[in-house]
mmCIF file of C-alpha atoms in Angstrom:
data_model
loop_
_atom_site.group_PDB
_atom_site.id
_atom_site.type_symbol
_atom_site.label_atom_id
_atom_site.label_comp_id
_atom_site.label_asym_id
_atom_site.label_seq_id
_atom_site.Cartn_x
_atom_site.Cartn_y
_atom_site.Cartn_z
ATOM 1 C CA MET A 34 49.343 31.159 -14.961
ATOM 2 C CA GLY A 35 49.095 33.695 -12.165
ATOM 3 C CA LEU A 36 51.577 31.820 -10.019
ATOM 4 C CA ALA A 37 54.039 31.283 -12.890
ATOM 5 C CA GLY A 38 53.800 34.911 -13.976
ATOM 6 C CA GLY A 39 54.279 36.034 -10.398
ATOM 7 C CA ALA A 40 57.368 33.840 -10.125
ATOM 8 C CA LEU A 41 58.791 35.479 -13.271
ATOM 9 C CA ILE A 42 58.195 38.921 -11.753
ATOM 10 C CA GLY A 43 59.952 37.710 -8.593
ATOM 11 C CA ALA A 44 62.861 36.329 -10.644
ATOM 12 C CA ALA A 45 63.219 39.744 -12.304
ATOM 13 C CA ALA A 46 63.318 41.460 -8.903
ATOM 14 C CA VAL A 47 65.919 39.005 -7.599
ATOM 15 C CA LEU A 48 68.072 39.381 -10.723
ATOM 16 C CA LEU A 49 68.106 43.177 -10.435
ATOM 17 C CA MET A 50 69.118 42.897 -6.775
ATOM 18 C CA LEU A 51 71.703 40.168 -7.330
ATOM 19 C CA ALA A 52 73.359 41.866 -10.304
ATOM 20 C CA ASN A 53 72.842 45.593 -9.739
ATOM 21 C CA GLY A 54 71.946 45.774 -6.050
ATOM 22 C CA ARG A 55 68.762 47.675 -6.846
ATOM 23 C CA ILE A 56 65.102 47.499 -5.904
ATOM 24 C CA MET A 57 62.897 46.768 -8.904
ATOM 25 C CA GLY A 58 60.380 49.570 -8.618
ATOM 26 C CA ILE A 59 58.903 50.847 -11.854
ATOM 27 C CA ALA A 60 57.815 54.179 -10.387
ATOM 28 C CA GLY A 61 61.368 54.555 -9.055
ATOM 29 C CA ILE A 62 62.988 53.616 -12.357
ATOM 30 C CA VAL A 63 60.822 55.974 -14.417
ATOM 31 C CA GLY A 64 60.858 58.655 -11.718
ATOM 32 C CA GLY A 65 64.647 58.369 -11.500
ATOM 33 C CA LEU A 66 64.906 59.017 -15.228
ATOM 34 C CA ALA A 67 62.764 62.131 -14.872
ATOM 35 C CA GLN A 68 64.436 63.325 -11.714
ATOM 36 C CA GLU A 69 68.110 62.762 -12.482
ATOM 37 C CA PRO A 70 68.495 62.215 -16.236
ATOM 38 C CA ARG A 71 72.259 62.755 -16.089
ATOM 39 C CA SER A 72 72.772 60.140 -13.380
ATOM 40 C CA THR A 73 75.001 57.103 -13.983
ATOM 41 C CA ASP A 74 71.831 55.062 -13.343
ATOM 42 C CA THR A 75 70.151 56.339 -16.499
ATOM 43 C CA ALA A 76 71.729 53.706 -18.775
ATOM 44 C CA TRP A 77 70.564 50.692 -16.778
ATOM 45 C CA ARG A 78 67.128 52.235 -16.195
ATOM 46 C CA LEU A 79 66.678 52.675 -19.944
ATOM 47 C CA ALA A 80 67.991 49.147 -20.533
ATOM 48 C CA PHE A 81 65.379 47.804 -18.100
ATOM 49 C CA LEU A 82 62.572 49.609 -19.943
ATOM 50 C CA ALA A 83 63.919 48.391 -23.291
ATOM 51 C CA GLY A 84 63.880 44.827 -21.945
ATOM 52 C CA MET A 85 60.259 45.295 -20.851
ATOM 53 C CA ALA A 86 59.259 46.537 -24.282
ATOM 54 C CA VAL A 87 60.425 43.352 -26.048
ATOM 55 C CA PRO A 88 57.661 40.968 -24.851
ATOM 56 C CA ALA A 89 55.100 43.783 -25.255
ATOM 57 C CA VAL A 90 56.003 44.354 -28.893
ATOM 58 C CA ILE A 91 56.090 40.604 -29.645
ATOM 59 C CA ALA A 92 52.744 39.965 -27.936
ATOM 60 C CA SER A 93 51.255 42.924 -29.748
ATOM 61 C CA ALA A 94 52.532 41.712 -33.139
ATOM 62 C CA LEU A 95 50.990 38.303 -32.467
ATOM 63 C CA GLY A 96 47.727 39.938 -31.448
ATOM 64 C CA LEU A 97 48.029 38.484 -27.943
ATOM 65 C CA PHE A 98 48.264 41.694 -25.947
ATOM 66 C CA PRO A 99 45.127 42.196 -23.816
ATOM 67 C CA VAL A 100 43.126 45.229 -24.941
ATOM 68 C CA PRO A 101 41.522 47.351 -22.207
ATOM 69 C CA ALA A 102 37.802 48.088 -22.109
ATOM 70 C CA GLN A 103 36.657 51.307 -23.771
ATOM 71 C CA MET A 104 36.728 54.229 -21.378
ATOM 72 C CA GLY A 105 36.578 57.988 -21.540
ATOM 73 C CA LEU A 106 39.791 59.832 -22.322
ATOM 74 C CA GLY A 107 39.240 62.186 -19.400
ATOM 75 C CA MET A 108 39.144 59.309 -16.942
ATOM 76 C CA VAL A 109 42.261 57.725 -18.468
ATOM 77 C CA LEU A 110 44.175 60.994 -18.174
ATOM 78 C CA VAL A 111 43.080 61.629 -14.588
ATOM 79 C CA ALA A 112 43.949 58.043 -13.628
ATOM 80 C CA GLY A 113 47.358 58.201 -15.296
ATOM 81 C CA PHE A 114 48.180 61.456 -13.563
ATOM 82 C CA LEU A 115 47.150 60.107 -10.160
ATOM 83 C CA VAL A 116 49.173 56.912 -10.688
ATOM 84 C CA GLY A 117 52.301 58.860 -11.638
ATOM 85 C CA PHE A 118 51.964 61.526 -8.959
ATOM 86 C CA GLY A 119 50.809 59.193 -6.181
ATOM 87 C CA SER A 120 53.397 56.471 -6.752
ATOM 88 C CA ARG A 121 56.225 59.013 -6.648
ATOM 89 C CA MET A 122 54.761 60.684 -3.561
ATOM 90 C CA ALA A 123 54.559 57.305 -1.834
ATOM 91 C CA ASN A 124 58.045 56.333 -3.077
ATOM 92 C CA GLY A 125 56.761 53.225 -4.812
ATOM 93 C CA CYS A 126 54.081 51.375 -6.707
ATOM 94 C CA THR A 127 52.883 47.801 -7.051
ATOM 95 C CA SER A 128 56.348 46.493 -7.945
ATOM 96 C CA GLY A 129 58.523 48.552 -5.587
ATOM 97 C CA HIS A 130 56.263 48.366 -2.514
ATOM 98 C CA GLY A 131 54.060 45.404 -3.436
ATOM 99 C CA ILE A 132 56.769 42.930 -4.437
ATOM 100 C CA CYS A 133 60.193 44.214 -3.364
ATOM 101 C CA GLY A 134 59.128 46.116 -0.245
ATOM 102 C CA LEU A 135 56.884 43.395 1.166
ATOM 103 C CA ALA A 136 59.598 40.803 0.448
ATOM 104 C CA ARG A 137 61.940 42.910 2.611
ATOM 105 C CA LEU A 138 59.221 43.071 5.285
ATOM 106 C CA SER A 139 59.335 46.869 5.145
ATOM 107 C CA PRO A 140 56.707 48.529 7.369
ATOM 108 C CA ARG A 141 56.412 51.456 4.935
ATOM 109 C CA SER A 142 55.663 49.081 2.081
ATOM 110 C CA LEU A 143 53.100 47.190 4.132
ATOM 111 C CA ALA A 144 51.339 50.475 4.929
ATOM 112 C CA ALA A 145 51.513 51.592 1.287
ATOM 113 C CA VAL A 146 50.241 48.276 -0.116
ATOM 114 C CA ALA A 147 47.375 48.062 2.385
ATOM 115 C CA THR A 148 46.422 51.649 1.523
ATOM 116 C CA PHE A 149 46.528 51.447 -2.271
ATOM 117 C CA MET A 150 44.821 48.039 -2.354
ATOM 118 C CA ALA A 151 42.001 49.280 -0.114
ATOM 119 C CA VAL A 152 41.599 52.582 -1.969
ATOM 120 C CA ALA A 153 41.688 50.877 -5.374
ATOM 121 C CA GLY A 154 39.059 48.387 -4.150
ATOM 122 C CA VAL A 155 36.810 51.210 -2.928
ATOM 123 C CA THR A 156 37.313 53.084 -6.219
ATOM 124 C CA VAL A 157 36.222 50.058 -8.259
ATOM 125 C CA PHE A 158 33.280 49.518 -5.903
ATOM 126 C CA VAL A 159 32.100 53.104 -6.300
ATOM 127 C CA ILE A 160 32.449 53.068 -10.080
ATOM 128 C CA ARG A 161 30.862 49.683 -10.666
ATOM 129 C CA HIS A 162 28.290 49.333 -7.918
ATOM 130 C CA VAL A 163 27.450 52.880 -6.833
ATOM 131 C CA LEU A 164 27.727 54.809 -10.100
ATOM 132 C CA GLY A 165 27.029 51.674 -12.150
ATOM 133 C CA GLY A 166 29.587 52.518 -14.799
ATOM 134 C CA VAL A 167 32.251 50.558 -16.713
ATOM 135 C CA MET B 71 77.937 47.539 -19.558
ATOM 136 C CA THR B 72 77.187 44.480 -17.431
ATOM 137 C CA ARG B 73 74.730 46.557 -15.400
ATOM 138 C CA GLN B 74 72.830 47.421 -18.565
ATOM 139 C CA ILE B 75 72.735 43.794 -19.713
ATOM 140 C CA SER B 76 71.468 42.544 -16.360
ATOM 141 C CA ALA B 77 68.878 45.332 -16.223
ATOM 142 C CA PHE B 78 67.745 44.501 -19.761
ATOM 143 C CA ALA B 79 67.380 40.836 -18.760
ATOM 144 C CA ALA B 80 65.466 41.810 -15.611
ATOM 145 C CA GLY B 81 63.177 44.054 -17.672
ATOM 146 C CA LEU B 82 62.593 41.224 -20.110
ATOM 147 C CA LEU B 83 61.676 38.811 -17.300
ATOM 148 C CA PHE B 84 59.473 41.431 -15.668
ATOM 149 C CA GLY B 85 57.628 42.183 -18.908
ATOM 150 C CA CYS B 86 57.075 38.467 -19.558
ATOM 151 C CA GLY B 87 55.879 38.037 -15.978
ATOM 152 C CA LEU B 88 53.354 40.864 -16.298
ATOM 153 C CA LEU B 89 52.018 39.380 -19.521
ATOM 154 C CA VAL B 90 51.876 35.749 -18.375
ATOM 155 C CA SER B 91 50.347 36.646 -15.010
ATOM 156 C CA GLY B 92 47.520 38.765 -16.390
ATOM 157 C CA MET B 93 48.731 41.972 -14.696
ATOM 158 C CA ALA B 94 48.971 43.586 -18.139
ATOM 159 C CA ASP B 95 45.257 42.936 -18.616
ATOM 160 C CA SER B 96 43.486 45.898 -17.035
ATOM 161 C CA ALA B 97 40.106 44.147 -17.153
ATOM 162 C CA ARG B 98 41.558 41.304 -15.107
ATOM 163 C CA VAL B 99 43.129 43.694 -12.600
ATOM 164 C CA LEU B 100 39.800 45.482 -12.158
ATOM 165 C CA GLY B 101 38.169 42.072 -11.723
ATOM 166 C CA PHE B 102 40.567 41.360 -8.876
ATOM 167 C CA LEU B 103 39.950 44.735 -7.253
ATOM 168 C CA ASP B 104 36.175 44.263 -7.519
ATOM 169 C CA LEU B 105 35.461 42.182 -4.426
ATOM 170 C CA PHE B 106 31.720 42.635 -4.813
ATOM 171 C CA GLY B 107 31.443 41.573 -8.440
ATOM 172 C CA ILE B 108 32.577 38.322 -10.039
ATOM 173 C CA TRP B 109 35.862 38.209 -8.153
ATOM 174 C CA ASP B 110 38.924 37.117 -10.127
ATOM 175 C CA PRO B 111 41.482 35.774 -7.630
ATOM 176 C CA THR B 112 44.332 35.404 -10.171
ATOM 177 C CA LEU B 113 46.271 38.408 -8.949
ATOM 178 C CA ALA B 114 46.455 36.988 -5.443
ATOM 179 C CA PHE B 115 48.454 34.126 -6.958
ATOM 180 C CA VAL B 116 50.639 36.582 -8.868
ATOM 181 C CA MET B 117 51.377 38.373 -5.620
ATOM 182 C CA GLY B 118 51.940 35.066 -3.819
ATOM 183 C CA GLY B 119 54.319 33.719 -6.464
ATOM 184 C CA GLY B 120 56.147 37.017 -6.803
ATOM 185 C CA LEU B 121 56.550 37.516 -3.081
ATOM 186 C CA THR B 122 57.738 33.972 -2.397
ATOM 187 C CA VAL B 123 60.439 34.091 -5.075
ATOM 188 C CA THR B 124 61.521 37.621 -4.138
ATOM 189 C CA PHE B 125 61.570 36.916 -0.401
ATOM 190 C CA LEU B 126 63.727 33.778 -0.786
ATOM 191 C CA GLY B 127 65.873 35.361 -3.500
ATOM 192 C CA TYR B 128 66.534 38.494 -1.442
ATOM 193 C CA GLN B 129 67.546 36.389 1.579
ATOM 194 C CA TRP B 130 70.064 34.639 -0.599
ATOM 195 C CA CYS B 131 71.309 37.847 -2.301
ATOM 196 C CA LEU B 132 71.786 39.770 0.909
ATOM 197 C CA ARG B 133 73.880 37.013 2.441
ATOM 198 C CA ARG B 134 76.435 37.748 -0.254
ATOM 199 C CA SER B 135 78.954 40.538 0.351
ATOM 200 C CA GLY B 136 77.613 42.616 -2.530
ATOM 201 C CA PRO B 137 75.896 42.581 -5.912
ATOM 202 C CA LEU B 138 77.675 41.094 -8.956
ATOM 203 C CA CYS B 139 77.870 44.199 -11.150
ATOM 204 C CA ALA B 140 77.758 47.072 -8.646
ATOM 205 C CA VAL B 141 79.650 48.080 -5.516
ATOM 206 C CA HIS B 142 76.933 47.663 -2.926
ATOM 207 C CA TYR B 143 73.248 47.030 -2.400
ATOM 208 C CA GLN B 144 71.038 50.115 -2.359
ATOM 209 C CA ILE B 145 68.184 49.241 -0.054
ATOM 210 C CA PRO B 146 65.746 51.885 1.250
ATOM 211 C CA GLN B 147 66.462 52.440 4.941
ATOM 212 C CA ARG B 148 63.382 54.369 6.012
ATOM 213 C CA HIS B 149 60.984 52.804 8.485
ATOM 214 C CA ASP B 150 58.793 55.781 9.399
ATOM 215 C CA VAL B 151 55.255 55.704 8.120
ATOM 216 C CA ASP B 152 54.291 59.295 7.342
ATOM 217 C CA ALA B 153 51.272 61.137 5.942
ATOM 218 C CA ARG B 154 52.964 61.517 2.561
ATOM 219 C CA LEU B 155 53.117 57.742 2.198
ATOM 220 C CA PHE B 156 49.388 57.359 2.923
ATOM 221 C CA VAL B 157 48.298 60.276 0.723
ATOM 222 C CA GLY B 158 50.533 59.136 -2.142
ATOM 223 C CA ALA B 159 49.391 55.520 -1.885
ATOM 224 C CA SER B 160 45.748 56.677 -1.774
ATOM 225 C CA LEU B 161 46.083 58.836 -4.897
ATOM 226 C CA PHE B 162 47.838 55.955 -6.622
ATOM 227 C CA GLY B 163 45.072 53.589 -5.510
ATOM 228 C CA ILE B 164 42.363 55.835 -7.007
ATOM 229 C CA GLY B 165 44.167 55.974 -10.349
ATOM 230 C CA TRP B 166 44.805 52.226 -10.328
ATOM 231 C CA GLY B 167 41.171 51.484 -9.508
ATOM 232 C CA LEU B 168 39.869 53.832 -12.228
ATOM 233 C CA VAL B 169 41.647 52.173 -15.142
ATOM 234 C CA GLY B 170 43.400 49.045 -13.852
ATOM 235 C CA TYR B 171 46.908 50.040 -14.875
ATOM 236 C CA CYS B 172 49.772 50.520 -12.436
ATOM 237 C CA PRO B 173 53.084 51.891 -13.829
ATOM 238 C CA GLY B 174 54.622 48.605 -15.084
ATOM 239 C CA PRO B 175 51.600 47.293 -17.004
ATOM 240 C CA ALA B 176 50.861 50.816 -18.315
ATOM 241 C CA LEU B 177 54.331 51.051 -19.851
ATOM 242 C CA LEU B 178 54.024 47.533 -21.215
ATOM 243 C CA ALA B 179 50.665 48.311 -22.838
ATOM 244 C CA GLY B 180 52.089 51.603 -24.099
ATOM 245 C CA ALA B 181 54.980 49.712 -25.715
ATOM 246 C CA ALA B 182 52.391 47.414 -27.277
ATOM 247 C CA GLY B 183 50.950 50.547 -28.893
ATOM 248 C CA LEU B 184 47.530 50.591 -27.230
ATOM 249 C CA GLY B 185 45.971 54.036 -27.501
ATOM 250 C CA THR B 186 44.440 54.065 -24.022
ATOM 251 C CA ALA B 187 47.767 53.072 -22.497
ATOM 252 C CA LEU B 188 49.699 55.722 -24.446
ATOM 253 C CA TRP B 189 47.405 58.458 -23.097
ATOM 254 C CA PHE B 190 47.672 56.909 -19.646
ATOM 255 C CA CYS B 191 51.496 56.898 -19.850
ATOM 256 C CA LEU B 192 51.546 60.503 -21.021
ATOM 257 C CA ALA B 193 49.430 61.562 -18.044
ATOM 258 C CA MET B 194 51.535 59.355 -15.741
ATOM 259 C CA GLY B 195 54.667 61.157 -16.956
ATOM 260 C CA ALA B 196 52.964 64.483 -16.246
ATOM 261 C CA GLY B 197 52.097 63.273 -12.737
ATOM 262 C CA ILE B 198 55.691 62.196 -12.099
ATOM 263 C CA LEU B 199 57.065 65.542 -13.320
ATOM 264 C CA CYS B 200 54.450 67.444 -11.329
ATOM 265 C CA TRP B 201 55.496 65.656 -8.151
ATOM 266 C CA ARG B 202 59.125 66.349 -8.956
ATOM 267 C CA LEU B 203 58.433 70.089 -9.307
ATOM 268 C CA LEU B 204 56.470 70.191 -6.060
ATOM 269 C CA GLU B 205 59.181 68.377 -4.168
ATOM 270 C CA ARG B 206 62.040 70.297 -5.736
ATOM 271 C CA ASN B 207 60.614 73.708 -4.992
ATOM 272 C CA SER B 208 59.892 72.633 -1.430
ATOM 273 C CA TRP B 209 56.328 73.927 -1.602
ATOM 274 C CA LEU B 210 55.575 71.011 0.647
ATOM 275 C CA PRO B 211 56.271 70.921 4.361
ATOM 276 C CA ALA B 212 59.371 68.907 5.362
ATOM 277 C CA LYS B 213 61.330 67.718 2.365
ATOM 278 C CA ALA B 214 61.231 63.964 1.950
ATOM 279 C CA VAL B 215 64.376 62.078 2.866
ATOM 280 C CA LYS B 216 65.350 60.007 -0.122
ATOM 281 C CA GLY B 217 64.600 56.442 0.849
#
């Protein structure tokens, strides 16, 4: 399933490039909406998010959407803030750098992916094996 | 209008991909990031499948004179690896490792109405706006070149 799902994500990235000439980066799409709401790009960015919502709503209605483990609200808020702030600061997230950037063999994306993968791995290690939580 | 339709279709594919692949499952993502626990390799396959399709697809796209519904391709041109990239990617990595959501899956789970994800998305929005304010007011050294 991982491979098939990955291929779908890749197909989405290729479609957005082929049709609109754009990189499929979620941080960029959401950040673009926040940064330049009156841009001519706003309509397609919203359309992309609307498209994303469809499978989420269907899966949720069927009770198939994976539910996250219980965690403290404080941690969720801190994590969300860091993800939003950090991905904009680094000009990309898992989709923009991890899929589109690496596929373009961009050195910036390689550096970003290596960094966030390593840091995320260390974070999980500290929480699970040092602090013994989650 | 064609640009909106193609973007909607891309969003639909992307959302399905996140769901099918397990990326929308934060427990699974944390399992992948946890190399010293019971390691779940699934996401390596997601990355492999995604990268292969995107790499080949991009090669094919960029051989064409331009995109179908827009004037030209907008590809980031920067190649410099600066401190901002490392600091930003590190902060992002901490947040990702804490909860297991990156922006795409967080939005997807938010759209599915999960409470944790809605709070996460709210905070993510605050983080995005906070970065925008910092950058806009040039409180930071050397304004980033849009890439």
